[in-house]
mmCIF file of C-alpha atoms in Angstrom:
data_model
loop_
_atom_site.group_PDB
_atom_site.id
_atom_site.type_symbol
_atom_site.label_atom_id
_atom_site.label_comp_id
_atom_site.label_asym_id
_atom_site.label_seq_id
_atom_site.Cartn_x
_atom_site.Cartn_y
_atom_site.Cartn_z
ATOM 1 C CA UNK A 1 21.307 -12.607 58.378
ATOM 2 C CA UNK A 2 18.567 -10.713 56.135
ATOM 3 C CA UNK A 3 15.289 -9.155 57.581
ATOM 4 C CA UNK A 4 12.354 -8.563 55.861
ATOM 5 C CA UNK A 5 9.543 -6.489 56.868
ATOM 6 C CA UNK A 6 7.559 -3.534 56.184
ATOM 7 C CA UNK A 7 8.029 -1.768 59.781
ATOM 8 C CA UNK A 8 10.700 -1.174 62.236
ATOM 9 C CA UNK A 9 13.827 -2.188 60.032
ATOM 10 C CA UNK A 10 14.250 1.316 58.757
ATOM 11 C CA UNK A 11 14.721 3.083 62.822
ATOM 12 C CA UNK A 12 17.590 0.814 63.697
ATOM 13 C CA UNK A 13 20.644 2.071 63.509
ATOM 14 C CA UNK A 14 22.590 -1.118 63.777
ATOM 15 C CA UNK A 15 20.741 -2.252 60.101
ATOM 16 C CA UNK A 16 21.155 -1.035 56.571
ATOM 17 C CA UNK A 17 17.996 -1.331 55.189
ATOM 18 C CA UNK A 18 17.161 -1.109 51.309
ATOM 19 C CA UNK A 19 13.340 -0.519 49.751
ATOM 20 C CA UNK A 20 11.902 -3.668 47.922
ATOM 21 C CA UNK A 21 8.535 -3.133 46.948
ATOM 22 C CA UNK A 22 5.563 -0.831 47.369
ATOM 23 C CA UNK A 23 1.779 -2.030 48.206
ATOM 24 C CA UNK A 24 -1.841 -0.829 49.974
ATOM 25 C CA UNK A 25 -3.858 -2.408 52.203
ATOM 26 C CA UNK A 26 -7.427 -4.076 50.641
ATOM 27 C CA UNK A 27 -10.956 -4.370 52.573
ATOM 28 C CA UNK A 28 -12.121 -7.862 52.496
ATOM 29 C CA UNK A 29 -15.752 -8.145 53.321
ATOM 30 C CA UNK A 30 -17.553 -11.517 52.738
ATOM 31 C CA UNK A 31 -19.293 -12.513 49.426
ATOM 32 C CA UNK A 32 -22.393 -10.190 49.358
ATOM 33 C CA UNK A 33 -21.538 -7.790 51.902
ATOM 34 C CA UNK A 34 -22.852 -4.419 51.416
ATOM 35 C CA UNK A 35 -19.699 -2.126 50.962
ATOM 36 C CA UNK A 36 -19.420 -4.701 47.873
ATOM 37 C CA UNK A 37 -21.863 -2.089 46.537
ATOM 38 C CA UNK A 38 -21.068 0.772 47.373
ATOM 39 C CA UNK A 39 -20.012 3.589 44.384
ATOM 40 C CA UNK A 40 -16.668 4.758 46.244
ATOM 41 C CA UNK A 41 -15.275 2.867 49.159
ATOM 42 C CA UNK A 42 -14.945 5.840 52.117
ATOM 43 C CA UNK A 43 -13.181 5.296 55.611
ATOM 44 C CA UNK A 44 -16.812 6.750 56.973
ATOM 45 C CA UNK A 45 -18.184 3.581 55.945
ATOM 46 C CA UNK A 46 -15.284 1.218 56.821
ATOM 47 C CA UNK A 47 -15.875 2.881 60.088
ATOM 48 C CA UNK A 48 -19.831 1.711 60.114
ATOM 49 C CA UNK A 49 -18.252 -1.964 60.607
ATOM 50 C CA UNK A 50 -16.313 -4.260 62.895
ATOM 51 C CA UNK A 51 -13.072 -4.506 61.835
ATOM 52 C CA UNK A 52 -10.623 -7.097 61.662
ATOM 53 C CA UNK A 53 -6.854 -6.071 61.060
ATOM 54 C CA UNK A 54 -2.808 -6.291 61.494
ATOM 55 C CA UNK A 55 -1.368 -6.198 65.104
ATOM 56 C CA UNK A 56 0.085 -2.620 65.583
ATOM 57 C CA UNK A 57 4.053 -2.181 64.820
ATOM 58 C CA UNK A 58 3.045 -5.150 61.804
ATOM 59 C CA UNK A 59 2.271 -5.014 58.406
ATOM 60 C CA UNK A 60 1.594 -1.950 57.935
ATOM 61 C CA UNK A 61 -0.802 -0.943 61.021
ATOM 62 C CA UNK A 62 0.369 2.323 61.456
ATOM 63 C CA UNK A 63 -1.051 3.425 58.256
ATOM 64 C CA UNK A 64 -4.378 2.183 59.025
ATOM 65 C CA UNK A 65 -4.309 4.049 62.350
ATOM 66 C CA UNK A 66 -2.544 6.909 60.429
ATOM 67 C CA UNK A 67 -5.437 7.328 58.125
ATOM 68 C CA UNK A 68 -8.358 6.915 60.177
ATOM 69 C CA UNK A 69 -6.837 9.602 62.784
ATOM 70 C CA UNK A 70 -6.812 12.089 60.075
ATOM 71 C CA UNK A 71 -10.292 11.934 59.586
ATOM 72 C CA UNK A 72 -11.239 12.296 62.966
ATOM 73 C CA UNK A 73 -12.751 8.979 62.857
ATOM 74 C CA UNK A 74 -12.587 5.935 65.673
ATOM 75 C CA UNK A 75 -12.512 2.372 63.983
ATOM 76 C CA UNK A 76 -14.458 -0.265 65.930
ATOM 77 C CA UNK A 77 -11.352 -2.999 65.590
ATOM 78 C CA UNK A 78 -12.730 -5.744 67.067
ATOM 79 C CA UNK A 79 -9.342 -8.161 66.686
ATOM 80 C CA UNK A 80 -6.051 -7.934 65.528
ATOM 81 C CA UNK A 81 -3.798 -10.590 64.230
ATOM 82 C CA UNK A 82 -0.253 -11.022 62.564
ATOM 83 C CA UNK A 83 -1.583 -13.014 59.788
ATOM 84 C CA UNK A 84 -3.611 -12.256 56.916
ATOM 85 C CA UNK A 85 -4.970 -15.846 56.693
ATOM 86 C CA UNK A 86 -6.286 -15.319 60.528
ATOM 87 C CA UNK A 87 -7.732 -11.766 59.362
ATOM 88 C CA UNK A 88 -9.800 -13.496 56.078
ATOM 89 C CA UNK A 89 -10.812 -16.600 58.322
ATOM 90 C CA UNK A 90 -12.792 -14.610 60.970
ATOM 91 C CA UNK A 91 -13.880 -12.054 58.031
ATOM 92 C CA UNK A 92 -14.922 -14.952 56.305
ATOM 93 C CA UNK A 93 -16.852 -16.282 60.312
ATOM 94 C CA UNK A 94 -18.643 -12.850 59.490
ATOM 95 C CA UNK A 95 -16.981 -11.434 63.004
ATOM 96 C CA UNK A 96 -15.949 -8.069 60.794
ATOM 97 C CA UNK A 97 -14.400 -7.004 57.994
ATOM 98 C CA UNK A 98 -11.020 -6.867 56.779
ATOM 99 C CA UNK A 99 -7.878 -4.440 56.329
ATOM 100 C CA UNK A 100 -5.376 -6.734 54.457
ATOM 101 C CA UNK A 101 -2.253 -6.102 52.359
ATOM 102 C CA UNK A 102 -3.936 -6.416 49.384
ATOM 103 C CA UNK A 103 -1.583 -8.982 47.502
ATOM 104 C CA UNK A 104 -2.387 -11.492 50.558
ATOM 105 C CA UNK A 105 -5.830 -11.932 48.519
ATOM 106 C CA UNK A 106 -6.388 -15.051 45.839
ATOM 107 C CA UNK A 107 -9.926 -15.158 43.898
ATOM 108 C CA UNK A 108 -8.874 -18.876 43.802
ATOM 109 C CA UNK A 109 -8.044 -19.095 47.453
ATOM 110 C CA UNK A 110 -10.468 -16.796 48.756
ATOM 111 C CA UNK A 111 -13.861 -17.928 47.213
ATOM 112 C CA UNK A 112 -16.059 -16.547 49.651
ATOM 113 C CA UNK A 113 -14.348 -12.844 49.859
ATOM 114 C CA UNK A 114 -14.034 -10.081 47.958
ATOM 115 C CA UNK A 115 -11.384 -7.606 47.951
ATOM 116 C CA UNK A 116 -12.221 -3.762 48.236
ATOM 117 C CA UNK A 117 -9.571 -1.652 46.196
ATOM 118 C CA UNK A 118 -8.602 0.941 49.235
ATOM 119 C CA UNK A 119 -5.714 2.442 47.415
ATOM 120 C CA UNK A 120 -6.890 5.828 47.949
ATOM 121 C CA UNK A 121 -8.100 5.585 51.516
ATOM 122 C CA UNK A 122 -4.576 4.077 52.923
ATOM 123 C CA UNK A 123 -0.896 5.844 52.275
ATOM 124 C CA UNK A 124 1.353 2.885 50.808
ATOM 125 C CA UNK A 125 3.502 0.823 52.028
ATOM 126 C CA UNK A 126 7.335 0.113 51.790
ATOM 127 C CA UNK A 127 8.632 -3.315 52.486
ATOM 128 C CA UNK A 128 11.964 -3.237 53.182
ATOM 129 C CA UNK A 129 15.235 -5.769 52.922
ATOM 130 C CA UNK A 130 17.696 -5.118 55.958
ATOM 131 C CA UNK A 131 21.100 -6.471 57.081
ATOM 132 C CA UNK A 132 22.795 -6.355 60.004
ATOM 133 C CA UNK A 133 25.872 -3.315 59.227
ATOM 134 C CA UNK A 134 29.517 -4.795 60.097
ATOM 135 C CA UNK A 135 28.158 -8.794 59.680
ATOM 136 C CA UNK A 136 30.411 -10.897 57.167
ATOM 137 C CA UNK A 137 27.801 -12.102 54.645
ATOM 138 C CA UNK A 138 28.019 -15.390 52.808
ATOM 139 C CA UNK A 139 27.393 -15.076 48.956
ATOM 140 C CA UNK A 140 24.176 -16.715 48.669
ATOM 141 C CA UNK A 141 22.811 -13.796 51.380
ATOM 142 C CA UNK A 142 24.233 -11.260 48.076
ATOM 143 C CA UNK A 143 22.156 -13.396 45.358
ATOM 144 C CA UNK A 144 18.799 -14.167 47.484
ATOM 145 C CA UNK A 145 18.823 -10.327 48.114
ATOM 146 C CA UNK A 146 19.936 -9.646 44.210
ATOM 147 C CA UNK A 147 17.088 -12.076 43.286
ATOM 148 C CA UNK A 148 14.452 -9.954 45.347
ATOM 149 C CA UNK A 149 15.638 -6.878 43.455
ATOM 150 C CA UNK A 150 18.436 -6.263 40.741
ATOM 151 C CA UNK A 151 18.983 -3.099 41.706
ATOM 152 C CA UNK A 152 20.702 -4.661 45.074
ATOM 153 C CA UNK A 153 23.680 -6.224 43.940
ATOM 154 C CA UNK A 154 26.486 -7.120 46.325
ATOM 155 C CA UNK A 155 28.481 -4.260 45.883
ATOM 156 C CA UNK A 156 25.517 -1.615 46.815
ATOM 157 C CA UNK A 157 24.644 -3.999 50.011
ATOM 158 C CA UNK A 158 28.158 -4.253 50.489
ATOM 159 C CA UNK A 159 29.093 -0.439 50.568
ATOM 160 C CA UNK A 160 25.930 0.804 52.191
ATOM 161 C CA UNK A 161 26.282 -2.117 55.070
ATOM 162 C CA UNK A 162 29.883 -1.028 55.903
ATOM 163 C CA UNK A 163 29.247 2.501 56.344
ATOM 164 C CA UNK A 164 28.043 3.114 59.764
ATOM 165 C CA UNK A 165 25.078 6.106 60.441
ATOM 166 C CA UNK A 166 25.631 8.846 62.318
ATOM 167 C CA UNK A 167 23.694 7.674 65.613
ATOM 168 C CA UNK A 168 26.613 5.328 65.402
ATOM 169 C CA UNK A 169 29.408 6.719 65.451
ATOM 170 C CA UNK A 170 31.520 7.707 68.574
#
């Protein structure tokens, strides 16, 4: 009944798709890694390491890609996975480091990493909410999706769901 992701909701036609929240991705590199040290995190010298990151059309990914192809740079990704917790496991194995949404880092769960601030280096994301346009929805789908953001209350799902886009119509 709801969707939740941060890409491909927002090119379907058949969805009505609402912004929740905004984040960057986040270089994990393992306790003691060099670009710990460095003065300004660069893509050059992401680029300079094996890297670890989202499957493309997930999380994200296109922004990674999107931001080293503007700077004419090729980034050795050595593995891709769906999951954060895969990405920070083999980061943590020392096979690479990490591009991560950055809120998918704990101190407390992640003793052994440390998370590089890349806000500059990586356009942000938008996760969005979506529902299927023309689908009865039970009231609880209204509240979960009012709980995720105020701004969404029934009526604005409500209106916005029933109105069909223009690839849509006849």
């Amino acid at each position: 009944d709801i969707g939740i992701a941060t890409e491909a909701l927002q090119d379907a036609p058949e969805l009505a798709t609402f912004p929740w929240y905004s984040w960057h991705h986040g270089v994990v590199v393992p306790k003691g890694h060099s670009l710990a040290t460095e003065q300004q995190l660069t893509l050059e010298a992401i680029a300079e390491w094996p890297i670890v990151t989202y499957q493309t059309g997930f999380t994200g990914r296109s922004r990674i890609d999107e931001a080293f192809h503007n700077a004419d740079l090729i980034p050795d990704i050595v593995m891709a996975a769906l999951d954060a917790d895969v990405i920070k496991a083999y980061v943590e194995l020392e096979l690479g480091i990490g591009i991560i949404a950055s809120m998918a880092f704990s101190p407390q769960h992640d003793p052994h990493l440390d998370l590089l601030d890349a806000t500059p280096l990586f356009a942000a994301n938008t996760s969005r909410i979506a529902v299927r346009r023309g689908t009865y929805l039970r009231t609880y789908a209204y509240r979960f999706i009012e709980l995720c953001s105020s701004g969404l209350t029934e009526t604005v799902v409500r209106d916005e769901a029933s109105v069909a886009r223009s690839e849509d119509a006849p």
